Short mmCIF file of C-alpha atoms in Angstrom, two decimals:
data_model
loop_
_atom_site.label_atom_id
_atom_site.label_comp_id
_atom_site.label_asym_id
_atom_site.label_seq_id
_atom_site.Cartn_x
_atom_site.Cartn_y
_atom_site.Cartn_z
CA MET Q 397 99.11 63.54 79.21
CA GLN Q 398 100.41 66.15 81.63
CA ARG Q 399 103.81 64.41 81.73
CA VAL Q 400 103.95 64.37 77.93
CA TYR Q 401 103.06 68.05 77.81
CA ASP Q 402 105.71 68.89 80.40
CA PHE Q 403 108.32 66.90 78.45
CA ILE Q 404 107.45 68.76 75.25
CA ARG Q 405 107.82 72.10 77.01
CA ARG Q 406 111.19 71.13 78.53
CA HIS Q 407 112.66 69.66 75.30
CA PRO Q 408 111.35 71.64 72.29
CA THR Q 409 114.39 70.79 70.15
CA TRP Q 410 113.74 67.07 70.50
CA VAL Q 411 110.17 67.58 69.35
CA ASP Q 412 111.32 69.64 66.37
CA GLY Q 413 113.89 66.98 65.53
CA PHE Q 414 111.19 64.31 65.52
CA TRP Q 415 109.10 66.28 63.04
CA ALA Q 416 112.20 67.00 60.95
CA VAL Q 417 112.81 63.27 60.56
CA ILE Q 418 109.17 62.73 59.54
CA LEU Q 419 109.40 65.56 56.99
CA LEU Q 420 112.64 64.13 55.55
CA GLY Q 421 111.12 60.68 55.18
CA VAL Q 422 108.02 62.00 53.45
CA SER Q 423 110.08 64.19 51.11
CA VAL Q 424 112.46 61.40 50.10
CA THR Q 425 109.59 58.98 49.56
CA ALA Q 426 107.60 61.47 47.49
CA SER Q 427 110.60 62.28 45.30
CA GLY Q 428 111.14 58.65 44.33
CA GLY Q 429 114.45 58.38 46.15
CA VAL Q 430 113.19 55.30 48.01
CA GLY Q 431 111.59 52.47 46.09
CA GLY Q 432 111.49 54.36 42.78
CA GLY Q 433 108.65 56.55 41.54
CA THR Q 434 108.29 59.79 39.67
CA THR Q 435 111.12 62.27 39.81
CA HIS Q 436 110.86 65.98 40.43
CA GLY Q 437 113.69 67.46 38.41
CA ASN Q 438 117.24 67.03 39.71
CA GLU Q 439 116.79 64.19 42.19
CA ALA Q 440 120.16 64.59 43.89
CA ALA Q 441 119.59 68.30 44.43
CA LEU Q 442 116.13 67.52 45.74
CA ILE Q 443 117.51 65.10 48.34
CA VAL Q 444 120.06 67.68 49.47
CA CYS Q 445 117.37 70.36 49.71
CA ALA Q 446 115.14 68.01 51.71
CA VAL Q 447 117.95 67.33 54.18
CA LEU Q 448 118.67 71.04 54.57
CA MET Q 449 114.99 71.88 55.06
CA SER Q 450 114.76 69.16 57.71
CA VAL Q 451 117.67 70.79 59.52
CA VAL Q 452 115.76 74.08 59.37
CA VAL Q 453 112.79 72.46 61.13
CA ALA Q 454 114.99 70.74 63.74
CA LEU Q 455 116.89 73.87 64.79
CA ARG Q 456 114.26 76.55 64.16
CA ARG Q 457 113.81 77.46 67.83
CA ARG Q 458 117.49 77.36 68.80
CA MET Q 459 118.71 79.64 65.99
CA PRO Q 460 115.74 81.06 64.04
CA GLU Q 461 117.70 83.76 62.14
CA LYS Q 462 120.35 81.34 60.86
CA MET Q 463 117.74 78.77 59.92
CA LEU Q 464 115.81 81.42 57.99
CA LEU Q 465 118.92 82.29 55.98
CA LEU Q 466 119.52 78.57 55.39
CA ALA Q 467 115.94 78.17 54.17
CA VAL Q 468 116.32 81.14 51.80
CA ALA Q 469 119.58 79.75 50.45
CA THR Q 470 118.02 76.30 50.01
CA GLY Q 471 115.07 77.79 48.16
CA LEU Q 472 117.40 79.63 45.78
CA GLY Q 473 119.34 76.40 45.32
CA GLN Q 474 116.13 74.65 44.31
CA LEU Q 475 115.59 77.24 41.59
CA VAL Q 476 119.17 77.03 40.33
CA PHE Q 477 119.58 73.22 40.39
CA ASP Q 478 116.04 72.37 39.20
CA ALA Q 479 114.82 70.70 42.41
CA LYS Q 480 111.10 71.08 42.00
CA THR Q 481 108.71 71.79 44.84
CA ASN Q 482 108.28 68.89 47.26
CA PRO Q 483 106.97 68.27 50.82
CA SER Q 484 110.22 69.55 52.39
CA ASP Q 485 109.25 73.05 51.28
CA PHE Q 486 106.73 72.98 54.14
CA ALA Q 487 109.74 74.01 56.28
CA MET Q 488 109.42 77.47 54.74
CA LEU Q 489 106.04 77.93 56.41
CA VAL Q 490 107.46 76.71 59.72
CA ILE Q 491 110.48 79.03 59.74
CA ILE Q 492 108.39 82.04 58.63
CA TYR Q 493 106.03 81.40 61.56
CA THR Q 494 108.97 80.95 63.96
CA CYS Q 495 110.70 84.18 62.93
CA ALA Q 496 107.42 86.09 63.16
CA VAL Q 497 106.96 84.80 66.74
CA SER Q 498 110.44 85.12 68.23
CA GLY Q 499 112.84 86.50 65.62
CA PRO Q 500 114.12 90.06 65.28
CA PRO Q 501 112.15 92.46 63.07
CA TRP Q 502 114.49 92.08 60.08
CA ALA Q 503 114.09 88.28 60.16
CA SER Q 504 110.32 88.57 60.38
CA ARG Q 505 110.19 90.92 57.40
CA LEU Q 506 112.64 88.78 55.41
CA GLY Q 507 110.57 85.66 56.09
CA LEU Q 508 107.38 87.36 54.89
CA ALA Q 509 109.03 88.71 51.73
CA GLY Q 510 110.66 85.35 50.95
CA GLY Q 511 107.40 83.49 51.46
CA LEU Q 512 105.45 85.84 49.21
CA LEU Q 513 108.12 85.58 46.46
CA ALA Q 514 108.44 81.80 46.62
CA ALA Q 515 105.22 81.04 44.75
CA PRO Q 516 105.76 83.48 41.84
CA LEU Q 517 109.36 82.33 41.38
CA ALA Q 518 108.28 78.68 41.37
CA GLN Q 519 105.61 79.39 38.77
CA LEU Q 520 108.12 81.18 36.55
CA ARG Q 521 110.72 78.41 36.95
CA TRP Q 522 108.64 75.27 36.42
CA THR Q 523 105.50 76.19 34.48
CA THR Q 524 105.76 75.40 30.76
CA VAL Q 525 104.48 78.03 28.33
CA GLY Q 526 101.04 77.05 27.08
CA GLN Q 527 100.55 74.45 29.79
CA ILE Q 528 98.18 76.74 31.67
CA SER Q 529 96.61 80.07 30.87
CA ILE Q 530 97.91 83.35 32.30
CA THR Q 531 94.79 83.73 34.45
CA GLY Q 532 95.23 80.22 35.77
CA GLN Q 533 98.87 80.89 36.61
CA ILE Q 534 97.91 84.04 38.49
CA LEU Q 535 95.20 82.21 40.47
CA VAL Q 536 97.54 79.34 41.33
CA THR Q 537 100.27 81.79 42.40
CA VAL Q 538 97.90 83.73 44.65
CA PHE Q 539 96.56 80.50 46.13
CA GLN Q 540 100.13 79.36 46.92
CA MET Q 541 101.04 82.71 48.50
CA VAL Q 542 98.14 82.58 50.98
CA PRO Q 543 99.65 79.90 53.32
CA PHE Q 544 102.89 81.91 53.68
CA ALA Q 545 100.95 85.07 54.51
CA LEU Q 546 98.79 83.19 57.02
CA ALA Q 547 101.86 81.66 58.68
CA TRP Q 548 103.40 85.11 59.14
CA VAL Q 549 100.13 86.65 60.41
CA LEU Q 550 99.67 83.84 62.93
CA GLY Q 551 103.22 84.18 64.21
CA ASP Q 552 103.06 87.97 64.44
CA SER Q 553 99.73 87.77 66.32
CA LEU Q 554 101.26 85.34 68.80
CA ARG Q 555 104.26 87.65 69.26
CA THR Q 556 101.91 90.57 69.95
CA ARG Q 557 99.90 88.52 72.43
CA ARG Q 558 103.04 87.41 74.28
CA ALA Q 559 104.31 90.98 74.43
CA TYR Q 560 100.93 92.12 75.77
CA MET Q 561 100.89 89.39 78.43
CA ALA Q 562 104.47 90.21 79.41
CA GLN Q 563 103.52 93.87 79.72
CA LEU Q 564 100.53 92.97 81.90
CA GLU Q 565 102.71 90.79 84.11
CA GLU Q 566 105.35 93.50 84.41
CA ARG Q 567 102.67 96.06 85.25
CA ALA Q 568 101.15 93.75 87.87
CA ASN Q 569 104.58 93.25 89.46
CA ARG Q 570 105.22 96.99 89.43
CA LEU Q 571 101.83 97.72 91.00
CA GLU Q 572 102.46 95.08 93.65
CA LYS Q 573 105.79 96.68 94.53
CA GLU Q 574 104.15 100.12 94.61
CA ARG Q 575 101.42 98.80 96.91
CA GLU Q 576 104.04 97.32 99.23
CA ALA Q 577 105.96 100.61 99.24
CA GLN Q 578 102.79 102.60 99.93
CA SER Q 579 101.87 100.20 102.72
CA LYS Q 580 105.28 100.66 104.31
CA VAL Q 581 104.98 104.43 104.03
CA ALA Q 582 101.49 104.35 105.54
CA VAL Q 583 102.65 102.13 108.41
CA ALA Q 584 105.63 104.41 109.09
CA ALA Q 585 103.40 107.50 109.01
CA GLU Q 586 100.89 105.92 111.39
CA ARG Q 587 103.66 104.86 113.77
CA ALA Q 588 105.07 108.39 113.71
CA ARG Q 589 101.61 109.85 114.39
CA ILE Q 590 100.99 107.54 117.33
CA ALA Q 591 104.49 108.26 118.66
CA ARG Q 592 103.79 112.01 118.54
CA GLU Q 593 100.46 111.57 120.33
CA LEU Q 594 102.04 109.37 123.00
CA HIS Q 595 104.86 111.85 123.50
CA ASP Q 596 102.44 114.74 123.93
CA VAL Q 597 100.17 112.85 126.33
CA VAL Q 598 102.94 111.34 128.43
CA ALA Q 599 105.25 114.36 128.47
CA HIS Q 600 102.53 116.81 129.43
CA ASN Q 601 100.51 114.85 131.95
CA VAL Q 602 103.42 113.10 133.64
CA SER Q 603 105.24 116.43 133.91
CA VAL Q 604 102.22 117.93 135.69
CA MET Q 605 101.98 114.93 138.00
CA VAL Q 606 105.69 115.08 138.89
CA VAL Q 607 105.54 118.81 139.64
CA GLN Q 608 102.43 118.39 141.79
CA ALA Q 609 103.89 115.37 143.59
CA ASP Q 610 107.08 117.28 144.40
CA GLY Q 611 105.03 120.24 145.65
CA ALA Q 612 102.77 118.01 147.77
CA ALA Q 613 105.77 116.32 149.36
CA TYR Q 614 107.31 119.72 150.13
CA VAL Q 615 104.21 121.22 151.86
CA LEU Q 616 102.75 118.02 153.30
CA ASP Q 617 103.65 118.90 156.91
CA GLN Q 618 103.30 122.70 156.78
CA ALA Q 619 100.18 123.05 154.55
CA PRO Q 620 98.10 119.86 154.38
CA ASP Q 621 95.35 121.65 152.42
CA GLN Q 622 97.76 122.56 149.63
CA ALA Q 623 99.10 119.00 149.62
CA LYS Q 624 95.56 117.67 149.34
CA LYS Q 625 94.83 120.03 146.42
CA ALA Q 626 98.02 118.89 144.69
CA LEU Q 627 97.01 115.25 145.11
CA GLU Q 628 93.60 116.02 143.60
CA THR Q 629 95.37 117.63 140.63
CA ILE Q 630 97.56 114.54 140.27
CA SER Q 631 94.46 112.33 140.33
CA GLY Q 632 92.63 114.41 137.71
CA THR Q 633 95.68 114.60 135.47
CA GLY Q 634 96.18 110.84 135.72
CA ARG Q 635 92.57 110.18 134.71
CA GLN Q 636 92.93 112.53 131.75
CA ALA Q 637 96.14 110.77 130.70
CA LEU Q 638 94.44 107.37 130.95
CA ALA Q 639 91.51 108.59 128.87
CA GLU Q 640 93.82 109.84 126.13
CA MET Q 641 95.86 106.65 126.28
CA ARG Q 642 92.68 104.60 125.82
CA ARG Q 643 91.80 106.74 122.81
CA LEU Q 644 95.21 106.11 121.25
CA LEU Q 645 95.08 102.39 121.92
CA GLY Q 646 91.60 102.32 120.41
CA VAL Q 647 93.18 103.23 117.08
CA LEU Q 648 95.02 99.91 117.19
CA ARG Q 649 92.06 97.86 118.40
CA THR Q 650 89.12 98.04 116.04
CA GLY Q 651 85.80 98.68 117.75
CA GLU Q 652 87.21 99.12 121.25
CA HIS Q 653 85.37 102.41 121.85
CA GLU Q 654 82.08 100.93 120.68
CA GLU Q 655 82.47 97.92 122.96
CA ALA Q 656 83.49 100.03 125.94
CA GLY Q 657 80.66 102.49 125.32
CA GLU Q 658 82.93 105.55 125.45
CA TYR Q 659 84.67 107.81 122.98
CA VAL Q 660 87.23 110.50 123.74
CA PRO Q 661 87.22 113.20 121.03
CA GLN Q 662 90.40 114.81 119.72
CA PRO Q 663 91.43 117.98 121.59
CA ASP Q 664 90.56 121.23 119.83
CA VAL Q 665 91.24 124.95 120.14
CA GLU Q 666 88.42 125.49 122.65
CA GLN Q 667 90.18 123.18 125.11
CA ILE Q 668 93.35 125.27 125.08
CA GLU Q 669 91.85 127.51 127.79
CA GLU Q 670 91.22 124.42 129.95
CA LEU Q 671 94.81 123.37 129.34
CA VAL Q 672 96.06 126.79 130.41
CA ASP Q 673 93.93 126.65 133.60
CA GLU Q 674 95.37 123.24 134.37
CA VAL Q 675 98.91 124.56 133.94
CA ARG Q 676 98.12 127.54 136.17
CA THR Q 677 96.83 125.16 138.84
CA ALA Q 678 100.12 123.28 138.58
CA GLY Q 679 101.95 126.49 139.53
CA LEU Q 680 103.00 128.06 136.23
CA PRO Q 681 101.67 131.61 135.63
CA VAL Q 682 100.26 131.82 132.09
CA ASP Q 683 98.80 134.84 130.31
CA PHE Q 684 96.25 133.64 127.74
CA ARG Q 685 94.71 135.87 125.06
CA VAL Q 686 92.60 135.31 121.96
CA GLU Q 687 92.62 137.86 119.13
CA GLY Q 688 90.33 137.93 116.14
CA THR Q 689 86.95 136.27 115.71
CA PRO Q 690 86.90 132.61 116.78
CA ARG Q 691 85.36 130.28 114.20
CA PRO Q 692 85.35 126.56 113.37
CA LEU Q 693 88.65 125.25 112.02
CA PRO Q 694 89.68 122.00 110.32
CA SER Q 695 90.13 119.22 112.85
CA GLY Q 696 93.78 118.75 111.87
CA VAL Q 697 94.53 122.42 112.50
CA GLU Q 698 92.75 122.40 115.87
CA LEU Q 699 94.58 119.28 117.06
CA THR Q 700 97.91 120.70 115.89
CA ALA Q 701 97.30 123.99 117.73
CA TYR Q 702 96.34 122.22 120.95
CA ARG Q 703 99.36 119.88 120.88
CA ILE Q 704 101.79 122.73 120.17
CA VAL Q 705 100.53 124.78 123.12
CA GLN Q 706 100.61 121.66 125.30
CA GLU Q 707 104.19 120.82 124.33
CA ALA Q 708 105.37 124.43 124.66
CA LEU Q 709 103.98 124.80 128.20
CA THR Q 710 105.40 121.41 129.17
CA ASN Q 711 108.85 122.55 127.99
CA THR Q 712 108.47 125.76 130.01
CA ARG Q 713 107.78 123.75 133.18
CA LYS Q 714 110.69 121.41 132.47
CA HIS Q 715 113.32 123.95 131.43
CA GLY Q 716 112.08 127.40 132.46
CA GLY Q 717 113.20 127.34 136.07
CA PRO Q 718 111.33 128.01 139.35
CA ASN Q 719 110.13 131.57 138.65
CA ALA Q 720 109.27 131.28 134.97
CA GLY Q 721 106.08 132.63 133.44
CA ALA Q 722 104.51 132.08 130.04
CA SER Q 723 102.09 133.71 127.62
CA VAL Q 724 99.88 132.15 124.96
CA ARG Q 725 98.29 134.11 122.12
CA LEU Q 726 95.82 132.74 119.58
CA VAL Q 727 95.23 134.98 116.57
CA TYR Q 728 92.46 134.25 114.07
CA PHE Q 729 93.41 135.53 110.61
CA ASP Q 730 91.22 135.44 107.51
CA ASP Q 731 93.22 132.56 106.03
CA GLY Q 732 94.69 130.84 109.06
CA LEU Q 733 95.42 130.60 112.76
CA GLY Q 734 98.47 132.11 114.46
CA LEU Q 735 100.04 130.85 117.68
CA LEU Q 736 102.63 132.59 119.84
CA VAL Q 737 103.88 130.89 123.01
CA GLU Q 738 106.62 132.65 124.98
CA ASP Q 739 108.21 132.28 128.39
CA ASP Q 740 110.75 134.26 130.39
CA GLY Q 741 112.58 131.31 131.90
CA LYS Q 742 116.17 130.28 131.46
CA GLY Q 743 115.29 127.88 128.61
CA ALA Q 744 116.84 124.58 127.62
CA PRO Q 745 120.42 124.14 126.40
CA HIS Q 746 120.79 124.90 122.69
CA GLU Q 747 121.57 121.31 121.68
CA LEU Q 748 118.21 120.07 123.01
CA TYR Q 749 116.21 121.82 120.28
CA GLU Q 750 118.57 121.23 117.33
CA ASP Q 751 118.36 117.90 115.44
CA GLY Q 752 116.92 116.05 118.40
CA GLY Q 753 119.79 116.88 120.74
CA ALA Q 754 123.15 115.20 121.22
CA ASP Q 755 121.74 113.03 123.98
CA GLY Q 756 118.74 111.84 121.95
CA ARG Q 757 116.23 114.21 123.57
CA GLY Q 758 114.46 117.22 122.08
CA HIS Q 759 111.84 115.21 120.18
CA GLY Q 760 109.05 117.56 121.28
CA LEU Q 761 110.14 120.29 118.87
CA ILE Q 762 110.72 117.71 116.16
CA GLY Q 763 107.15 116.51 116.67
CA MET Q 764 105.92 120.11 116.47
CA ARG Q 765 107.60 120.62 113.10
CA GLU Q 766 106.14 117.35 111.82
CA ARG Q 767 102.64 118.33 112.91
CA VAL Q 768 102.90 121.79 111.39
CA GLY Q 769 104.31 120.37 108.16
CA MET Q 770 101.39 117.94 107.84
CA VAL Q 771 98.88 120.83 107.70
CA GLY Q 772 101.11 122.99 105.49
CA GLY Q 773 102.03 125.54 108.17
CA THR Q 774 105.26 127.19 109.31
CA LEU Q 775 107.02 127.09 112.69
CA ASP Q 776 109.75 129.26 114.17
CA ALA Q 777 111.24 128.20 117.51
CA GLY Q 778 114.24 129.47 119.42
CA PRO Q 779 115.52 131.60 122.32
CA ARG Q 780 114.12 135.09 122.80
CA PRO Q 781 116.51 138.06 122.58
CA GLY Q 782 115.63 139.12 126.13
CA GLY Q 783 115.79 135.63 127.60
CA GLY Q 784 113.40 132.73 127.61
CA PHE Q 785 112.01 130.82 124.66
CA ARG Q 786 109.55 131.59 121.85
CA ILE Q 787 107.48 129.41 119.54
CA SER Q 788 105.67 131.10 116.65
CA VAL Q 789 103.36 129.10 114.38
CA LEU Q 790 101.11 129.94 111.43
CA LEU Q 791 98.55 127.28 110.48
CA PRO Q 792 96.67 127.78 107.18
CA LEU Q 793 93.01 126.88 106.87
CA LYS Q 794 93.73 124.93 103.67
CA PRO Q 795 96.77 122.63 103.36
CA ALA Q 796 99.41 123.70 100.87
CA HIS Q 797 99.61 121.74 97.62
#
């Protein structure tokens, strides 16, 4: 049965042609054209009409509009040439249904109008006066109009259902594409976030370790105590870097912190003072001040503030020169947090903080702008008029819409 059903779906015209042949045979037989019998008006015209109606059934799905016009013309020919109603007129129901399902609006409306007019016109053409009462004629006409109306209603309902299913399918495809696009955006955002975190952790801690290692190597023979202190700083910085690296990797491995029994919280504003002390220990003089009344801030704002100070001090160590100094100011406003990080060093070349730098470096400032933009803040970075470098940031307590 499945093969038969598949064949019918692949070859609809063949199926319609089969039924057209059946309809033609029944019409010719009923009209008396084969083996004699009662006639129904002009027999020759009736045979021609039956053939044309059979063609309508055979080609209804390939050219529904043309077959509808052919059916209308055949029906008018029946009236003109006195070919009374016969089984081939069933093709009118079929073509009305077909046009209501798949035809253009004008064809659907024409099919409905033609079907509703067919019964009254037939009654007027072939009912003899006095043969049946007026009431009887009206009842018969209404009864004959019902099948045409039902055929059109059934076809129009199927058209509506198909349009609804097509709309649902199109909507499902659109939602699937939107989900894929959102997934790609989310993956890209997460990759960018992890890249920023890795840059901040690696750039800061490795920079401290390199500076301390160079200092320890320089004073190893003359001042062993200072070399030992530098090695202890390198050890502590390395442990801190490993802890932060484990926290970042834990984002990619579900449940790692729970299994390991440890959890490293995100840095916050209170840890900025510890960061400054660490930088001072590494040999960079830093003036740290807090203005305003400290209070709890959103976690995103606190992490952004910490990472900006961390990156700014790292850049000072890398580009400020041997005698550079820095200052860090935290200002608590009523509606936000202000950051000002300045140094008096020689600063980096201009191309390193514009568009990522010609040599591909300078991603620290790019990461700063991304972080500040995520919380709806503003950042101003560039050389100071009197020398050195300045980073000014304003972080709102509520993200901008």
